[in-house]
Structure formats: structure tokens, C-alpha cells
Amino acid sequence: MSDLVTRAQLVLLARTLHVPVERLAHLEKLGPHRLHELQQRLAVPLFDQHQAVFERIAALVPLIPLSISLPIVQKLVPPSMTGRAAGAIGVIYPDKAIEALLRMDVGYAADCAPFLDPRTVGQLADDAPPAPVVAILNELLARRDYITAGPFLAYATPELVRAVEAGVPDDEGLIFSASYAYSGESLSAVVRQLLAGSGQRLPRLLGTVVNGSKELRLAALSVFARCSPEVIAAVGDILFEVAPPSAIADLITTFIAADATADMLRFLGHLSPNALTRLALNPVVSEVAEILVDAVDGSTEVAILRGVLEPLARTPAEVRRRAGLRLAYLDTSTVLALPALAQAARLWPPLLWVLAATDVDVQAHIGELWATATRVDLAVLERRIADQRLDSLLATLTTTIRFLR
């Protein structure tokens, strides 16, 4: 994952700890995976430390009708307390929690939402009728509280996604909120539902991105680059239908200028053949070919190499010649890794097609380097690549099981 996801996880961690995000800036070097794990581990004890008190409050729920207690609560109890108590009530009396959600004022519910136990958010998204959840989402988006709205989208069921598609008109808000969802598999499930929905929301969403601010474009890239390959291919086809070549060029230059090249390549590598061809013929690719190749330097991530080779292999010979020259003279360890990466990801055809456009002396240089690679070097690389595949498979299985429950 990228610096964009790292930043989102840092903001979420700061929200959990109730501190300014600037105080945690030094933790950026942990990366998105460790920041997400840290936030999850800290959230549990913070929400559980007053569990006994909240359970005693929950014991009153069956004794006092919500029609009597809820108006009093909304007038007298701070939203921070109600939001935290809702976790215990939701676990012990899920039906009562849903009834309360139906009766509660939308504004007060949105005030409580930032203080909900994340485990309760998932339960509400699973069990509650979509209408009140959509109303709360609309209120949160109107407030631009994208950090709070993000988890609702991350836990969204197919039914809730359909309701959001029909009932949440704020395209920008949805994109910004989704960028705070950590799981790429959950994002894939949401986008997959939007692709299959009758509302045809994706073309409008992508049109908003194309015409939007740099921040919106980066948020959208963070979302779509984490989706599964088939979802990226479908989204890419729509993008190339709604955006003219000049707009595609502007997106590419925006991402590169914002140091989001790696995320962009993770997205580009899974475009359909037709979209890749249209991209390759865009003059911007010729202008940034060497910059794209530089993103491979020092990386053993298959997705980044794919994002470089698949478009460049479809460019005119002169562009391929320059790209191949740049590739050949990257750091020696990077060049030595290319065969293992190409073998693992079935990227030999685009790799060889790029190198075939280079001069003979460049090809000889690469051949000499590859001839010196030891079996130990290749074995280490193959283990790293296998780990990438296993991580991806486990994450996909986890999300699939959750959506089938």
C-alpha cells in the first residue's frame, strides 16, 4: 500500500487517541499495515476500559421503554457518552440498539457516531435497516466528517451499498470517506456492488473525480488502486469512456507530481487490454516513461512492475527504446530481480517487448547481469513474491467469508 493509505491510518490513529495528527507524524515510518494494527489494538482496551459501567447501563434497557428514555437521553446525555455506551447495549440487546437508531434524531446520532466502538459499527451495518444508516451517512458527509463515515462504508452489506447508491448524492463525500477504509477487499466488494447496480453510479463518480481537486483525485486513486484486478479493469474501462485523453494526461501528471506514482501503477497494471492501449497511445506516457521506470528501482512488488510494463509494451518503438534503456541501468539488484518477477507474474512478454526495442549494447548489458544471478538470489526473491501472493489470498478469503455470513 501507499503513502496515501499510511496517512489515512495515521489520521484514524490520532482520532482514536484524541490527539492532533501532527503529534503522531513520527509514526508514519511504520507504514499502513502496522499503523492499522496499532490502531485496532489500542481501540479495544480504550472501549473496554469502562465496559462494566456500560453493561450496568445496558441492564436498564429492558426496564425503561425507549419511547420514554431516548428523548431524555438526547437532551441530557453528551453524545460522547451515548456513543460509547451504545457498544455495550448493541452487543447485549442488538434489537434495542436498532430500535434506538430508528427513533433517534439524525443529528444526535451523527454526534454519537465518532464515539462508537468499531465493532458496533460493523454490527449496525450488518443488521440495521439501510434507511437510518443512510440518513446518518448523509449528515456525516454534510459535516465533512469523512473519518467517521469511512467505517460505515467499510462494513457495508450489499443491501446497504444499494441504499447508499440511491440515497447518498455526495460523490466527493463517498470517495473521501472510502479512502479511510483500510481493507482493499471491502472496498472491492463495495465498488463491485456499484458496478452491478442499476443506478450506474460509477460513471458519475469518475466524472466527479476527473473534474475534482487534487485531494479528491488522490483519495479516489487510494480507493481504486486497492481494489481487486477485475474491479480495477471494469473501473478503468468506464474511466476511459468518461474522460478524454487530455483529462487522462492531467490525472497522470497530478499523481506523479503528488508522489503517488506507486499507487497509480498498481491501478494501471490491471487495466483491460483496450484501456492499456488507449493509455499507451496518450502522449503523456511518452513524456513520463522514464519516471514510470524509475518507480521499479529498489522494488520487488509485482504490481508496480506490471503497472510499468503493461502500458509501456504498447507504446511506439522509440518510447520503448528509452524505457528499456532506463530499465537496464537501474540499480543492479533491481535488474537482477526482473526475471524472477517476470516469471512469477507472467510478465515476460511485455518485458521482452520493451527490451527488444533497445540497442544491442543495452541488451548485452542486461544479458551479462542476468547470467551472474545466483540461485540463492533467485530463491530469496521467489520467497518474497510467494509471500505477496499468500497475503493477497488470505485477505481475499477473509473478506469473502465475512460477506457470505
Short mmCIF file of C-alpha atoms in Angstrom, two decimals:
data_model
loop_
_atom_site.label_atom_id
_atom_site.label_comp_id
_atom_site.label_asym_id
_atom_site.label_seq_id
_atom_site.Cartn_x
_atom_site.Cartn_y
_atom_site.Cartn_z
CA MET A 1 0.00 0.00 0.00
CA SER A 2 0.91 3.61 -0.35
CA ASP A 3 1.70 6.81 1.48
CA LEU A 4 -1.94 7.79 0.89
CA VAL A 5 -3.17 4.83 2.93
CA THR A 6 -0.48 5.43 5.54
CA ARG A 7 -1.70 8.99 6.01
CA ALA A 8 -5.32 7.83 6.37
CA GLN A 9 -4.35 5.27 9.01
CA LEU A 10 -2.34 7.89 10.89
CA VAL A 11 -5.37 10.19 10.98
CA LEU A 12 -7.54 7.34 12.27
CA LEU A 13 -4.99 6.53 14.97
CA ALA A 14 -4.92 10.18 16.07
CA ARG A 15 -8.73 10.14 16.19
CA THR A 16 -8.69 7.04 18.38
CA LEU A 17 -6.18 8.59 20.79
CA HIS A 18 -7.85 12.04 20.71
CA VAL A 19 -4.59 13.82 19.83
CA PRO A 20 -3.62 16.09 16.91
CA VAL A 21 -2.32 14.08 13.99
CA GLU A 22 0.84 16.18 13.98
CA ARG A 23 1.86 14.60 17.30
CA LEU A 24 1.96 11.19 15.63
CA ALA A 25 3.76 12.23 12.44
CA HIS A 26 6.87 10.31 13.51
CA LEU A 27 4.89 7.06 13.27
CA GLU A 28 4.42 7.36 9.50
CA LYS A 29 7.52 5.21 9.02
CA LEU A 30 5.61 2.25 10.47
CA GLY A 31 3.62 2.00 7.23
CA PRO A 32 -0.10 1.36 6.76
CA HIS A 33 -0.20 -2.28 7.92
CA ARG A 34 1.44 -1.64 11.29
CA LEU A 35 -0.45 1.62 11.85
CA HIS A 36 -3.74 -0.17 11.20
CA GLU A 37 -2.80 -2.97 13.58
CA LEU A 38 -1.74 -0.45 16.24
CA GLN A 39 -5.00 1.48 15.91
CA GLN A 40 -7.05 -1.72 16.19
CA ARG A 41 -5.14 -2.92 19.25
CA LEU A 42 -5.43 0.42 21.02
CA ALA A 43 -9.14 0.80 20.25
CA VAL A 44 -10.13 -2.41 22.04
CA PRO A 45 -8.81 -1.54 25.55
CA LEU A 46 -9.95 2.08 25.19
CA PHE A 47 -13.50 0.97 24.52
CA ASP A 48 -13.39 -1.89 27.03
CA GLN A 49 -11.98 0.06 30.00
CA HIS A 50 -15.47 1.23 31.09
CA GLN A 51 -17.25 -1.88 29.90
CA ALA A 52 -18.59 -2.78 33.36
CA VAL A 53 -20.22 0.64 33.72
CA PHE A 54 -21.77 0.47 30.27
CA GLU A 55 -23.08 -3.03 30.96
CA ARG A 56 -24.87 -1.74 34.07
CA ILE A 57 -26.40 1.00 31.92
CA ALA A 58 -27.39 -1.62 29.37
CA ALA A 59 -29.19 -3.59 32.11
CA LEU A 60 -31.70 -0.72 32.34
CA VAL A 61 -32.67 -1.00 28.68
CA PRO A 62 -35.33 -3.73 29.10
CA LEU A 63 -36.85 -1.89 32.08
CA ILE A 64 -37.46 1.52 30.51
CA PRO A 65 -39.23 1.85 27.14
CA LEU A 66 -37.13 3.66 24.56
CA SER A 67 -40.06 5.96 23.82
CA ILE A 68 -39.54 7.36 27.34
CA SER A 69 -35.78 7.08 27.84
CA LEU A 70 -34.49 8.17 24.45
CA PRO A 71 -35.88 11.74 24.44
CA ILE A 72 -34.34 12.24 27.90
CA VAL A 73 -31.00 10.81 26.77
CA GLN A 74 -30.86 13.08 23.73
CA LYS A 75 -31.50 16.15 25.89
CA LEU A 76 -29.26 15.37 28.86
CA VAL A 77 -26.55 12.88 27.92
CA PRO A 78 -23.47 14.04 25.94
CA PRO A 79 -23.11 12.26 22.58
CA SER A 80 -19.65 11.02 23.60
CA MET A 81 -21.18 9.05 26.48
CA THR A 82 -24.11 7.76 24.43
CA GLY A 83 -21.83 6.67 21.60
CA ARG A 84 -19.56 4.71 23.95
CA ALA A 85 -22.47 3.14 25.85
CA ALA A 86 -24.08 2.10 22.56
CA GLY A 87 -21.37 -0.51 22.13
CA ALA A 88 -22.39 -2.49 25.21
CA ILE A 89 -26.09 -2.03 24.50
CA GLY A 90 -25.64 -3.09 20.88
CA VAL A 91 -23.82 -6.29 21.86
CA ILE A 92 -26.27 -7.33 24.60
CA TYR A 93 -29.50 -6.03 23.06
CA PRO A 94 -28.98 -5.67 19.29
CA ASP A 95 -32.72 -5.33 18.63
CA LYS A 96 -32.95 -2.45 21.10
CA ALA A 97 -29.95 -0.75 19.52
CA ILE A 98 -31.62 -0.90 16.12
CA GLU A 99 -34.90 0.39 17.59
CA ALA A 100 -32.98 3.27 19.17
CA LEU A 101 -31.36 4.03 15.85
CA LEU A 102 -34.79 4.25 14.23
CA ARG A 103 -36.09 6.61 16.91
CA MET A 104 -33.01 8.78 17.39
CA ASP A 105 -32.67 12.24 15.91
CA VAL A 106 -30.30 12.06 12.93
CA GLY A 107 -28.19 14.97 14.12
CA TYR A 108 -27.73 13.45 17.58
CA ALA A 109 -26.92 10.05 16.05
CA ALA A 110 -24.25 11.70 13.89
CA ASP A 111 -22.85 13.38 17.03
CA CYS A 112 -22.60 9.94 18.67
CA ALA A 113 -21.10 8.14 15.66
CA PRO A 114 -17.45 9.21 16.23
CA PHE A 115 -17.55 7.59 19.67
CA LEU A 116 -19.00 4.24 18.61
CA ASP A 117 -16.96 1.11 19.20
CA PRO A 118 -15.84 -0.01 15.70
CA ARG A 119 -17.26 -3.44 16.49
CA THR A 120 -20.68 -1.82 16.95
CA VAL A 121 -20.39 -0.01 13.61
CA GLY A 122 -19.97 -3.37 11.89
CA GLN A 123 -22.99 -4.79 13.66
CA LEU A 124 -25.16 -1.79 12.78
CA ALA A 125 -24.09 -2.00 9.14
CA ASP A 126 -24.98 -5.71 9.11
CA ASP A 127 -28.29 -5.66 10.98
CA ALA A 128 -29.85 -2.21 10.84
CA PRO A 129 -32.33 -1.20 8.14
CA PRO A 130 -30.49 0.85 5.49
CA ALA A 131 -32.68 3.96 5.76
CA PRO A 132 -31.43 5.31 9.13
CA VAL A 133 -27.81 4.41 8.31
CA VAL A 134 -28.10 6.30 5.01
CA ALA A 135 -29.58 9.29 6.83
CA ILE A 136 -26.65 9.31 9.29
CA LEU A 137 -24.17 8.98 6.42
CA ASN A 138 -25.71 11.96 4.66
CA GLU A 139 -25.42 14.00 7.85
CA LEU A 140 -21.78 12.98 8.36
CA LEU A 141 -20.94 13.84 4.76
CA ALA A 142 -22.68 17.20 5.08
CA ARG A 143 -20.34 17.84 8.03
CA ARG A 144 -17.39 16.53 6.01
CA ASP A 145 -16.68 14.06 8.79
CA TYR A 146 -15.18 11.52 6.40
CA ILE A 147 -13.17 9.77 9.13
CA THR A 148 -16.38 8.68 10.87
CA ALA A 149 -18.23 7.83 7.66
CA GLY A 150 -15.43 5.61 6.35
CA PRO A 151 -16.04 2.61 8.65
CA PHE A 152 -19.74 2.55 7.72
CA LEU A 153 -18.72 2.07 4.08
CA ALA A 154 -16.06 -0.49 5.02
CA TYR A 155 -18.68 -2.68 6.71
CA ALA A 156 -21.40 -2.09 4.13
CA THR A 157 -23.52 -5.05 3.10
CA PRO A 158 -24.80 -5.38 -0.48
CA GLU A 159 -28.19 -4.09 0.69
CA LEU A 160 -26.63 -1.05 2.32
CA VAL A 161 -24.47 -0.34 -0.76
CA ARG A 162 -27.60 -0.30 -2.91
CA ALA A 163 -29.25 2.08 -0.47
CA VAL A 164 -26.17 4.33 -0.46
CA GLU A 165 -26.10 4.35 -4.24
CA ALA A 166 -29.71 5.51 -4.35
CA GLY A 167 -29.81 7.72 -1.27
CA VAL A 168 -26.40 9.40 -0.86
CA PRO A 169 -25.88 12.02 -3.59
CA ASP A 170 -22.50 13.35 -2.39
CA ASP A 171 -19.94 11.80 -4.76
CA GLU A 172 -16.97 13.61 -3.25
CA GLY A 173 -18.00 12.65 0.26
CA LEU A 174 -18.28 8.99 -0.65
CA ILE A 175 -14.81 8.96 -2.20
CA PHE A 176 -13.14 10.80 0.67
CA SER A 177 -14.87 8.54 3.20
CA ALA A 178 -13.93 5.35 1.36
CA SER A 179 -10.28 6.41 1.39
CA TYR A 180 -10.33 5.95 5.19
CA ALA A 181 -11.43 2.32 4.87
CA TYR A 182 -8.38 0.11 5.30
CA SER A 183 -9.40 -3.15 3.65
CA GLY A 184 -8.94 -3.31 -0.10
CA GLU A 185 -11.17 -6.36 -0.18
CA SER A 186 -14.01 -4.46 1.49
CA LEU A 187 -13.56 -1.61 -0.98
CA SER A 188 -13.65 -4.11 -3.85
CA ALA A 189 -16.93 -5.51 -2.56
CA VAL A 190 -18.47 -2.04 -2.38
CA VAL A 191 -17.27 -0.98 -5.84
CA ARG A 192 -18.35 -4.35 -7.25
CA GLN A 193 -21.86 -3.69 -5.98
CA LEU A 194 -21.83 -0.22 -7.55
CA LEU A 195 -20.70 -1.72 -10.86
CA ALA A 196 -23.56 -4.22 -10.77
CA GLY A 197 -26.18 -1.74 -9.54
CA SER A 198 -28.91 -0.31 -11.70
CA GLY A 199 -28.07 3.25 -10.72
CA GLN A 200 -24.95 3.45 -12.93
CA ARG A 201 -23.22 5.48 -10.22
CA LEU A 202 -19.62 4.76 -11.26
CA PRO A 203 -19.59 6.93 -14.41
CA ARG A 204 -20.86 9.88 -12.38
CA LEU A 205 -18.35 9.21 -9.58
CA LEU A 206 -15.46 9.03 -12.01
CA GLY A 207 -16.62 12.17 -13.78
CA THR A 208 -16.57 13.95 -10.42
CA VAL A 209 -13.01 12.72 -9.84
CA VAL A 210 -11.79 13.84 -13.26
CA ASN A 211 -13.14 17.34 -12.69
CA GLY A 212 -12.26 17.44 -9.00
CA SER A 213 -9.46 18.77 -6.84
CA LYS A 214 -6.04 17.20 -6.42
CA GLU A 215 -7.08 15.91 -2.98
CA LEU A 216 -10.18 14.24 -4.42
CA ARG A 217 -8.16 12.62 -7.21
CA LEU A 218 -5.65 11.24 -4.73
CA ALA A 219 -8.40 9.90 -2.49
CA ALA A 220 -10.02 8.17 -5.46
CA LEU A 221 -6.69 6.69 -6.51
CA SER A 222 -6.18 5.33 -2.99
CA VAL A 223 -9.59 3.66 -3.17
CA PHE A 224 -9.47 2.18 -6.66
CA ALA A 225 -5.80 1.12 -6.57
CA ARG A 226 -6.61 -1.18 -3.65
CA CYS A 227 -9.45 -2.95 -5.46
CA SER A 228 -9.15 -6.44 -6.92
CA PRO A 229 -7.89 -6.81 -10.52
CA GLU A 230 -11.26 -7.45 -12.14
CA VAL A 231 -12.79 -4.44 -10.37
CA ILE A 232 -9.90 -2.22 -11.49
CA ALA A 233 -10.35 -3.41 -15.07
CA ALA A 234 -14.07 -2.55 -15.01
CA VAL A 235 -13.47 0.84 -13.39
CA GLY A 236 -10.71 1.59 -15.88
CA ASP A 237 -12.95 0.88 -18.85
CA ILE A 238 -15.51 3.35 -17.50
CA LEU A 239 -12.81 5.93 -16.78
CA PHE A 240 -11.56 5.86 -20.37
CA GLU A 241 -15.13 6.28 -21.58
CA VAL A 242 -15.94 9.33 -19.43
CA ALA A 243 -12.54 11.04 -19.60
CA PRO A 244 -10.98 12.44 -22.81
CA PRO A 245 -7.24 11.88 -23.43
CA SER A 246 -6.39 15.34 -22.09
CA ALA A 247 -8.13 14.53 -18.80
CA ILE A 248 -6.29 11.20 -18.54
CA ALA A 249 -3.00 13.03 -19.10
CA ASP A 250 -3.91 15.53 -16.40
CA LEU A 251 -4.67 12.72 -13.95
CA ILE A 252 -1.33 11.03 -14.67
CA THR A 253 0.66 14.24 -14.14
CA THR A 254 -1.31 15.00 -10.95
CA PHE A 255 -0.48 11.60 -9.45
CA ILE A 256 3.19 11.80 -10.35
CA ALA A 257 3.53 15.36 -9.01
CA ALA A 258 1.95 14.22 -5.72
CA ASP A 259 4.42 11.31 -5.34
CA ALA A 260 1.58 8.82 -5.84
CA THR A 261 3.28 7.04 -8.74
CA ALA A 262 3.34 3.66 -6.99
CA ASP A 263 -0.42 3.75 -6.33
CA MET A 264 -1.05 4.82 -9.90
CA LEU A 265 0.98 1.88 -11.21
CA ARG A 266 -0.92 -0.57 -9.00
CA PHE A 267 -4.06 0.66 -10.74
CA LEU A 268 -2.70 0.87 -14.30
CA GLY A 269 -1.29 -2.64 -14.26
CA HIS A 270 -4.75 -4.20 -14.09
CA LEU A 271 -6.42 -2.18 -16.83
CA SER A 272 -8.05 -4.13 -19.63
CA PRO A 273 -6.07 -4.56 -22.90
CA ASN A 274 -8.24 -1.96 -24.62
CA ALA A 275 -7.72 0.60 -21.85
CA LEU A 276 -3.98 -0.12 -21.78
CA THR A 277 -3.73 0.52 -25.49
CA ARG A 278 -5.60 3.81 -25.19
CA LEU A 279 -3.31 4.80 -22.34
CA ALA A 280 -0.15 3.82 -24.21
CA LEU A 281 -1.13 6.00 -27.17
CA ASN A 282 -1.66 9.02 -24.93
CA PRO A 283 1.27 11.46 -25.44
CA VAL A 284 1.67 11.79 -21.66
CA VAL A 285 3.10 8.25 -21.43
CA SER A 286 5.94 9.21 -23.74
CA GLU A 287 6.65 12.23 -21.55
CA VAL A 288 6.77 10.27 -18.29
CA ALA A 289 8.13 6.90 -19.47
CA GLU A 290 11.43 7.25 -17.61
CA ILE A 291 9.64 8.38 -14.45
CA LEU A 292 7.49 5.26 -14.56
CA VAL A 293 10.54 3.03 -14.94
CA ASP A 294 12.24 4.73 -12.00
CA ALA A 295 9.37 3.55 -9.77
CA VAL A 296 10.63 -0.02 -10.25
CA ASP A 297 14.05 0.79 -8.82
CA GLY A 298 14.54 -0.98 -5.49
CA SER A 299 11.07 -2.58 -5.57
CA THR A 300 10.20 -6.26 -5.61
CA GLU A 301 6.46 -5.60 -5.77
CA VAL A 302 4.93 -7.40 -8.72
CA ALA A 303 2.06 -4.91 -9.04
CA ILE A 304 4.42 -1.97 -9.62
CA LEU A 305 6.39 -3.79 -12.32
CA ARG A 306 3.16 -4.80 -14.02
CA GLY A 307 1.95 -1.20 -13.96
CA VAL A 308 5.12 -0.11 -15.73
CA LEU A 309 5.47 -2.86 -18.32
CA GLU A 310 1.87 -3.37 -19.46
CA PRO A 311 1.38 0.21 -20.74
CA LEU A 312 4.95 0.68 -21.99
CA ALA A 313 4.85 -2.53 -24.04
CA ARG A 314 2.07 -0.97 -26.12
CA THR A 315 3.87 2.31 -26.81
CA PRO A 316 5.72 3.20 -30.06
CA ALA A 317 9.21 1.76 -30.51
CA GLU A 318 11.05 4.97 -29.61
CA VAL A 319 9.27 5.19 -26.26
CA ARG A 320 10.06 1.54 -25.58
CA ARG A 321 13.69 2.13 -26.50
CA ARG A 322 14.06 4.94 -23.97
CA ALA A 323 12.17 2.99 -21.31
CA GLY A 324 14.26 -0.13 -21.89
CA LEU A 325 17.48 1.88 -21.64
CA ARG A 326 16.36 3.35 -18.33
CA LEU A 327 15.33 -0.08 -17.08
CA ALA A 328 18.67 -1.65 -17.98
CA TYR A 329 20.66 0.84 -15.93
CA LEU A 330 18.60 0.81 -12.74
CA ASP A 331 20.30 -0.49 -9.61
CA THR A 332 21.92 -3.86 -10.29
CA SER A 333 19.82 -5.65 -7.66
CA THR A 334 16.66 -4.39 -9.37
CA VAL A 335 17.75 -5.61 -12.79
CA LEU A 336 18.71 -8.99 -11.31
CA ALA A 337 15.22 -9.30 -9.80
CA LEU A 338 13.41 -8.80 -13.12
CA PRO A 339 13.48 -12.45 -14.31
CA ALA A 340 12.00 -13.77 -11.06
CA LEU A 341 9.33 -11.08 -11.02
CA ALA A 342 8.51 -11.61 -14.69
CA GLN A 343 8.24 -15.36 -14.17
CA ALA A 344 6.00 -15.05 -11.10
CA ALA A 345 3.64 -12.53 -12.69
CA ARG A 346 3.75 -13.81 -16.29
CA LEU A 347 5.29 -10.56 -17.43
CA TRP A 348 7.89 -11.98 -19.79
CA PRO A 349 6.06 -10.85 -22.98
CA PRO A 350 5.83 -7.14 -22.06
CA LEU A 351 9.32 -7.16 -20.51
CA LEU A 352 10.93 -8.69 -23.59
CA TRP A 353 8.95 -6.45 -25.92
CA VAL A 354 10.28 -3.36 -24.13
CA LEU A 355 13.85 -4.67 -24.11
CA ALA A 356 13.62 -5.73 -27.76
CA ALA A 357 13.38 -2.06 -28.74
CA THR A 358 16.70 -1.21 -27.07
CA ASP A 359 20.11 -1.12 -28.75
CA VAL A 360 22.28 -4.23 -28.89
CA ASP A 361 24.74 -2.99 -26.27
CA VAL A 362 21.90 -2.42 -23.81
CA GLN A 363 20.59 -5.93 -24.39
CA ALA A 364 24.11 -7.32 -23.90
CA HIS A 365 24.43 -5.44 -20.61
CA ILE A 366 21.22 -6.97 -19.28
CA GLY A 367 22.22 -10.43 -20.50
CA GLU A 368 25.53 -10.24 -18.66
CA LEU A 369 23.84 -9.20 -15.42
CA TRP A 370 21.23 -11.94 -15.63
CA ALA A 371 23.96 -14.51 -16.30
CA THR A 372 25.63 -13.62 -12.99
CA ALA A 373 22.48 -14.09 -10.87
CA THR A 374 22.93 -16.88 -8.32
CA ARG A 375 20.38 -19.45 -7.31
CA VAL A 376 20.42 -18.04 -3.78
CA ASP A 377 19.43 -14.58 -5.07
CA LEU A 378 16.56 -16.06 -7.08
CA ALA A 379 15.35 -18.21 -4.17
CA VAL A 380 15.13 -15.18 -1.87
CA LEU A 381 13.17 -13.22 -4.48
CA GLU A 382 10.82 -16.11 -5.13
CA ARG A 383 10.03 -16.37 -1.41
CA ARG A 384 9.23 -12.63 -1.27
CA ILE A 385 6.93 -12.94 -4.26
CA ALA A 386 5.23 -16.00 -2.78
CA ASP A 387 4.61 -14.05 0.44
CA GLN A 388 2.90 -11.29 -1.57
CA ARG A 389 0.61 -13.85 -3.19
CA LEU A 390 -0.21 -15.53 0.14
CA ASP A 391 -1.04 -12.22 1.84
CA SER A 392 -3.37 -11.30 -1.01
CA LEU A 393 -5.07 -14.71 -0.96
CA LEU A 394 -5.64 -14.67 2.82
CA ALA A 395 -7.09 -11.15 2.71
CA THR A 396 -9.46 -12.10 -0.11
CA LEU A 397 -10.64 -15.24 1.73
CA THR A 398 -11.25 -13.26 4.94
CA THR A 399 -13.46 -10.71 3.18
CA THR A 400 -15.29 -13.36 1.16
CA ILE A 401 -16.18 -15.26 4.35
CA ARG A 402 -17.45 -12.06 6.00
CA PHE A 403 -19.72 -11.22 3.09
CA LEU A 404 -21.08 -14.78 2.90
CA ARG A 405 -22.04 -14.90 6.58
#
